[in-house]
Coordinates of C-alpha atoms and ligand atoms in Angstrom, one line a residue:
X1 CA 209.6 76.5 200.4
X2 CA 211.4 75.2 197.6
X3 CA 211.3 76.5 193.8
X4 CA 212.0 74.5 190.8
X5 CA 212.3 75.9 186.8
X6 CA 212.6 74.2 183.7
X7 CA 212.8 75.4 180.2
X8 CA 210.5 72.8 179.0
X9 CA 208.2 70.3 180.6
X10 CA 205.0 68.5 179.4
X11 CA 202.7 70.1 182.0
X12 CA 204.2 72.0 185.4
X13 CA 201.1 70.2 187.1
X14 CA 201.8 66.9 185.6
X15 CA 205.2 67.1 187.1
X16 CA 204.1 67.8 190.8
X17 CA 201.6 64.5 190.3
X18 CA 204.8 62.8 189.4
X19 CA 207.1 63.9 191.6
X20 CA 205.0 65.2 195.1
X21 CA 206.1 62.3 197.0
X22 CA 209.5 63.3 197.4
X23 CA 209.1 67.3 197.3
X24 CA 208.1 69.7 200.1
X25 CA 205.0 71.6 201.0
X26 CA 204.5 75.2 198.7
X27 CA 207.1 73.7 196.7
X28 CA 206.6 76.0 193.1
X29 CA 207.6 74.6 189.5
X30 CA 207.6 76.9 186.7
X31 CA 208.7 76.3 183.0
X32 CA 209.4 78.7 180.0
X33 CA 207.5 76.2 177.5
X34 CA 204.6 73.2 177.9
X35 CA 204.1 70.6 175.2
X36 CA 201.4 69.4 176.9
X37 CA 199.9 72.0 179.2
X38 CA 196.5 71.4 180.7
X39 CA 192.9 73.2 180.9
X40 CA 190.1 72.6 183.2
X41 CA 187.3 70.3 181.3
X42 CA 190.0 68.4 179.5
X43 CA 190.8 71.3 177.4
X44 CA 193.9 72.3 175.7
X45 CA 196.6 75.5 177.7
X46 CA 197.9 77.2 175.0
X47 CA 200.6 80.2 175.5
X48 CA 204.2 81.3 174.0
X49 CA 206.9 81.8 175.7
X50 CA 206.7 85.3 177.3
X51 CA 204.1 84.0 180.1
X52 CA 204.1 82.7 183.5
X53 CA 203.1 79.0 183.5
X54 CA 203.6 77.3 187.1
X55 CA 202.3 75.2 189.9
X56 CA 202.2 75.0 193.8
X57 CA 202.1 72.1 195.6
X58 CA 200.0 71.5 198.6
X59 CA 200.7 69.0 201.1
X60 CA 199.3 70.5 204.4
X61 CA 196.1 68.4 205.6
X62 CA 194.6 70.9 207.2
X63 CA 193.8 72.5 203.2
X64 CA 192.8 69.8 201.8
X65 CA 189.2 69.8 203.0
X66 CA 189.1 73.4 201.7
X67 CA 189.7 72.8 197.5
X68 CA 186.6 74.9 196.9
X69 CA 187.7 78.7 198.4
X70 CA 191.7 77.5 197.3
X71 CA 190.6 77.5 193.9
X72 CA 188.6 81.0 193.9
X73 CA 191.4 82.6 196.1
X74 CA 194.0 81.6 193.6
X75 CA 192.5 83.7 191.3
X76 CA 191.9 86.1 193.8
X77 CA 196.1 86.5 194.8
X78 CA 196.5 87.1 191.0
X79 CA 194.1 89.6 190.6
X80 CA 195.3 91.3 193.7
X81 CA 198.8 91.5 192.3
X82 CA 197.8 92.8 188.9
X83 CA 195.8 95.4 190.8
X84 CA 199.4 96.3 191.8
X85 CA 201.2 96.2 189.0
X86 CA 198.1 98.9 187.6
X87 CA 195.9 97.1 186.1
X88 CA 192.4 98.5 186.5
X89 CA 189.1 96.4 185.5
X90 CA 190.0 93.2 187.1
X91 CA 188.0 90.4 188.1
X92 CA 187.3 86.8 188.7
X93 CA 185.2 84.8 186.5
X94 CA 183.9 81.8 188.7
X95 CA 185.3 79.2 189.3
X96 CA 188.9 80.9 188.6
X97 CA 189.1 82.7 185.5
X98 CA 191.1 86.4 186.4
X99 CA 189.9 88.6 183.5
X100 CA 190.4 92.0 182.2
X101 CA 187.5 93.3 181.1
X102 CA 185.7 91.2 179.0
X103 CA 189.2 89.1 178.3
X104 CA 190.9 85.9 180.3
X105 CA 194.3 86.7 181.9
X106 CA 194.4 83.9 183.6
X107 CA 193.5 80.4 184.2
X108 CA 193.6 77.8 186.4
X109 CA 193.5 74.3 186.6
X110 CA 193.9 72.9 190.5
X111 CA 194.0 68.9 190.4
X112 CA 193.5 67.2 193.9
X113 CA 195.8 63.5 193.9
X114 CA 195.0 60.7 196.1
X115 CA 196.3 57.4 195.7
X116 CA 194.5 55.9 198.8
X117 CA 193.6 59.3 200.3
X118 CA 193.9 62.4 199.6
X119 CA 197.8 63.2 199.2
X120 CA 198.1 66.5 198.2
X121 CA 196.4 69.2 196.1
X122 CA 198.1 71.4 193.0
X123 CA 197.2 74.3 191.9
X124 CA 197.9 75.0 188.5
X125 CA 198.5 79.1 187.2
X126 CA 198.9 80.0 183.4
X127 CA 199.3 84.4 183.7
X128 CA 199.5 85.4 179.9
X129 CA 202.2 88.4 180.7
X130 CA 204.3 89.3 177.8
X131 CA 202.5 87.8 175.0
X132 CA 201.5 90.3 172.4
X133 CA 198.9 88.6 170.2
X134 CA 195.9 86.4 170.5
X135 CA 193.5 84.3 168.5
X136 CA 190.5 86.1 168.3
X137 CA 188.6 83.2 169.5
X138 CA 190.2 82.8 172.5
X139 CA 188.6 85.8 173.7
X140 CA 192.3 86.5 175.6
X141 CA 194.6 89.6 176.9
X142 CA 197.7 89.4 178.6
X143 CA 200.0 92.4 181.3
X144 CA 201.8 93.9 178.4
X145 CA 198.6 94.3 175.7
X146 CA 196.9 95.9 178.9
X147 CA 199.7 98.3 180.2
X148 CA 201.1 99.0 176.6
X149 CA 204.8 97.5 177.8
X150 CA 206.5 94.7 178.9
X151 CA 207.1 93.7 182.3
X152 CA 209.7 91.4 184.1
X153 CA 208.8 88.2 184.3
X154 CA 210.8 86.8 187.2
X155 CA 210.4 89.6 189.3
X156 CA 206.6 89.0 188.7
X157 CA 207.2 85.3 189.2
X158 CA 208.4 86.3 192.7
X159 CA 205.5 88.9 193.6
X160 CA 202.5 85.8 192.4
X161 CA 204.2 83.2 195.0
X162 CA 204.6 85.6 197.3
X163 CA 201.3 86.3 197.4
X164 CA 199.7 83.7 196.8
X165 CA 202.1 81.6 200.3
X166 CA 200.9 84.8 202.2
X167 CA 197.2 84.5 201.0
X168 CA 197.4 80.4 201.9
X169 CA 199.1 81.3 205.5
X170 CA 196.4 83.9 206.0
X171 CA 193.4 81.0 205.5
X172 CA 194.7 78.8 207.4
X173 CA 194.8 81.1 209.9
X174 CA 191.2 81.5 209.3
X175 CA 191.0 84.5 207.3
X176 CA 187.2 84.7 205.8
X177 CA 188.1 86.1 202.0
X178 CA 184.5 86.1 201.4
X179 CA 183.6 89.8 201.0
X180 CA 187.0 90.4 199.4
X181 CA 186.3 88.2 196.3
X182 CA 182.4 88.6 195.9
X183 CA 183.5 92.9 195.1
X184 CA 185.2 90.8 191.6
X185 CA 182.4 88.2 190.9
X186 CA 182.4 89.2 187.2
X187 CA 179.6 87.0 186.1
X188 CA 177.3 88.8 188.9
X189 CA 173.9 89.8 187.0
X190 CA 175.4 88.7 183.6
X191 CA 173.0 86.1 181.7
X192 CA 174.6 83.4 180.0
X193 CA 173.7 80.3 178.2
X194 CA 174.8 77.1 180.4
X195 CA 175.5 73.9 179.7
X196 CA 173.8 72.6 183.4
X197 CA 174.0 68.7 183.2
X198 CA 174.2 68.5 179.8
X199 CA 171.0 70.7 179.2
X200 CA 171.4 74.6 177.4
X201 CA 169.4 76.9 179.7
X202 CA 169.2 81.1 179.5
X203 CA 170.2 81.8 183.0
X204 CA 171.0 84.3 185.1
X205 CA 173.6 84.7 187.4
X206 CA 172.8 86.0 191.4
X207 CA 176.3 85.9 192.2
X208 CA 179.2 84.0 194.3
X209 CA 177.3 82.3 197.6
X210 CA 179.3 82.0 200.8
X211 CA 180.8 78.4 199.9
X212 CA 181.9 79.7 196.5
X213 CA 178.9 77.6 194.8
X214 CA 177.3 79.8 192.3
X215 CA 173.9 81.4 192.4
X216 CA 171.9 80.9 189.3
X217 CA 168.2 81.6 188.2
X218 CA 166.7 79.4 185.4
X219 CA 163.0 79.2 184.9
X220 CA 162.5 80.9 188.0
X221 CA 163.9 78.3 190.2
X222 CA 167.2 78.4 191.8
X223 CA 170.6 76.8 191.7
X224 CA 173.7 76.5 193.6
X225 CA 176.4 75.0 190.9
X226 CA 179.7 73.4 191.5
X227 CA 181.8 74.4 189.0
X228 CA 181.7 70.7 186.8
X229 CA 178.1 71.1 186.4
X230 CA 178.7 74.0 184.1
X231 CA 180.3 75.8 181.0
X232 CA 179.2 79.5 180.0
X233 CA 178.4 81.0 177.1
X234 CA 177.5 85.1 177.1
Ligands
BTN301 C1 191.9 76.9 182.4 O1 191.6 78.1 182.3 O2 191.4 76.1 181.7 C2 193.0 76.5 183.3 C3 194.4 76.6 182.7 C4 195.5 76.3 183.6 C5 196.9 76.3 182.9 C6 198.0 76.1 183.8 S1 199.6 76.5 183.0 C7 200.4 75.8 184.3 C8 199.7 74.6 184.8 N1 200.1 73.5 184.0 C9 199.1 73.0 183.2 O3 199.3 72.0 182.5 N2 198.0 73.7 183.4 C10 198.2 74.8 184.4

């Protein structure tokens, strides 16, 4: 396990997708400051720089067939260490939004790269931390506007990729997560306006299914979503 930090890079996930040839499994790059940090749906990651902005690089095979429940369980290792650090109301958004509340905490953008197959996965974390003020638009909180102080950065650093190599070792050794993360399914019961291919429908949501799809109701019917076949709006 190898970890890497810069004070600036364009995107931390960009750099493993350059570079993952030569560096090891669980290898973990984090940076003070993007210029060009990446969302999922092509969207923009903005933050200062008092957050936690890294990647983790995934090279073992035997993940790779497993993108789906690495994503959601990403956000699950973050929530788990906020729980720790005392912060109360957490949950996950699906796909892999951690909120607080009814605010995003975190995001997370995990990029599988194959040249002729599949060569490695990244998972992308941005942890807003000790950022004090947000755009209302954005719809955003961060550790210190939650807990009222600051907190130390690289002693959080350590705790996420802790926890998040221990979560990873624990899956591959077949740990079923299931129950775990469907207690945080914050869009559970929630209706929301989605964008299903292209197409704004009133839906509502049943919850998380057992292969991290996600139950909806529109027009009576039902539907199992991946997560590109959707943006919500509550
Ligand atoms: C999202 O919510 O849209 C996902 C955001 C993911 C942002 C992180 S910050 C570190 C890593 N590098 C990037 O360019 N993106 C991810």
């Amino acid at each position: 396990m190898k970890q890497i930090h810069f004070e600036s890079l364009d995107s931390t996930n960009a750099y493993l997708k350059d570079n993952y040839e030569t560096l090891e499994d669980l290898t973990f790059v984090s940076c003070n400051k993007q210029t060009q940090g990446r969302g999922r749906n092509d969207r923009i990651w903005q933050s200062d720089d008092n957050n936690l902005l890294f990647s983790l690089l995934i090279k073992d095979k035997r993940l790779f067939c497993q993108n789906k429940t690495i994503s959601i369980l990403s956000a699950y290792s973050v929530l788990q260490v906020l729980k720790e650090y005392g912060i109360n109301d957490v949950s996950i958004k699906w796909p892999n939004d951690v909120y607080v509340g009814d605010k995003k905490i975190c995001g997370i953008l995990l990029q599988a790269i194959s040249k002729k197959e599949l060569d490695c996965l990244i998972i992308g974390i941005g942890i807003n931390v000790n950022q004090k003020t947000f755009n209302e638009e954005y719809h955003a909180t961060s550790i210190s506007c939650v807990l009222g102080k600051d907190i130390d950065l690289s002693k959080f650093k350590q705790d996420i990729y802790i926890k998040l190599a221990e979560d990873l070792d624990k899956l591959l050794n077949g740990y079923d997560y299931y129950q775990e993360i469907i207690k945080y399914d914050y869009l559970r019961n929630k209706e929301a306006y989605a964008l299903i291919n292209n197409e704004r429908k009133l839906i509502k949501v049943k919850g998380i299914n057992k292969d991290y799809t996600l139950c909806v109701i529109s027009n009576e019917s039902e539907y199992n979503l991946n997560s590109g076949e959707i943006s919500f709006h509550i």
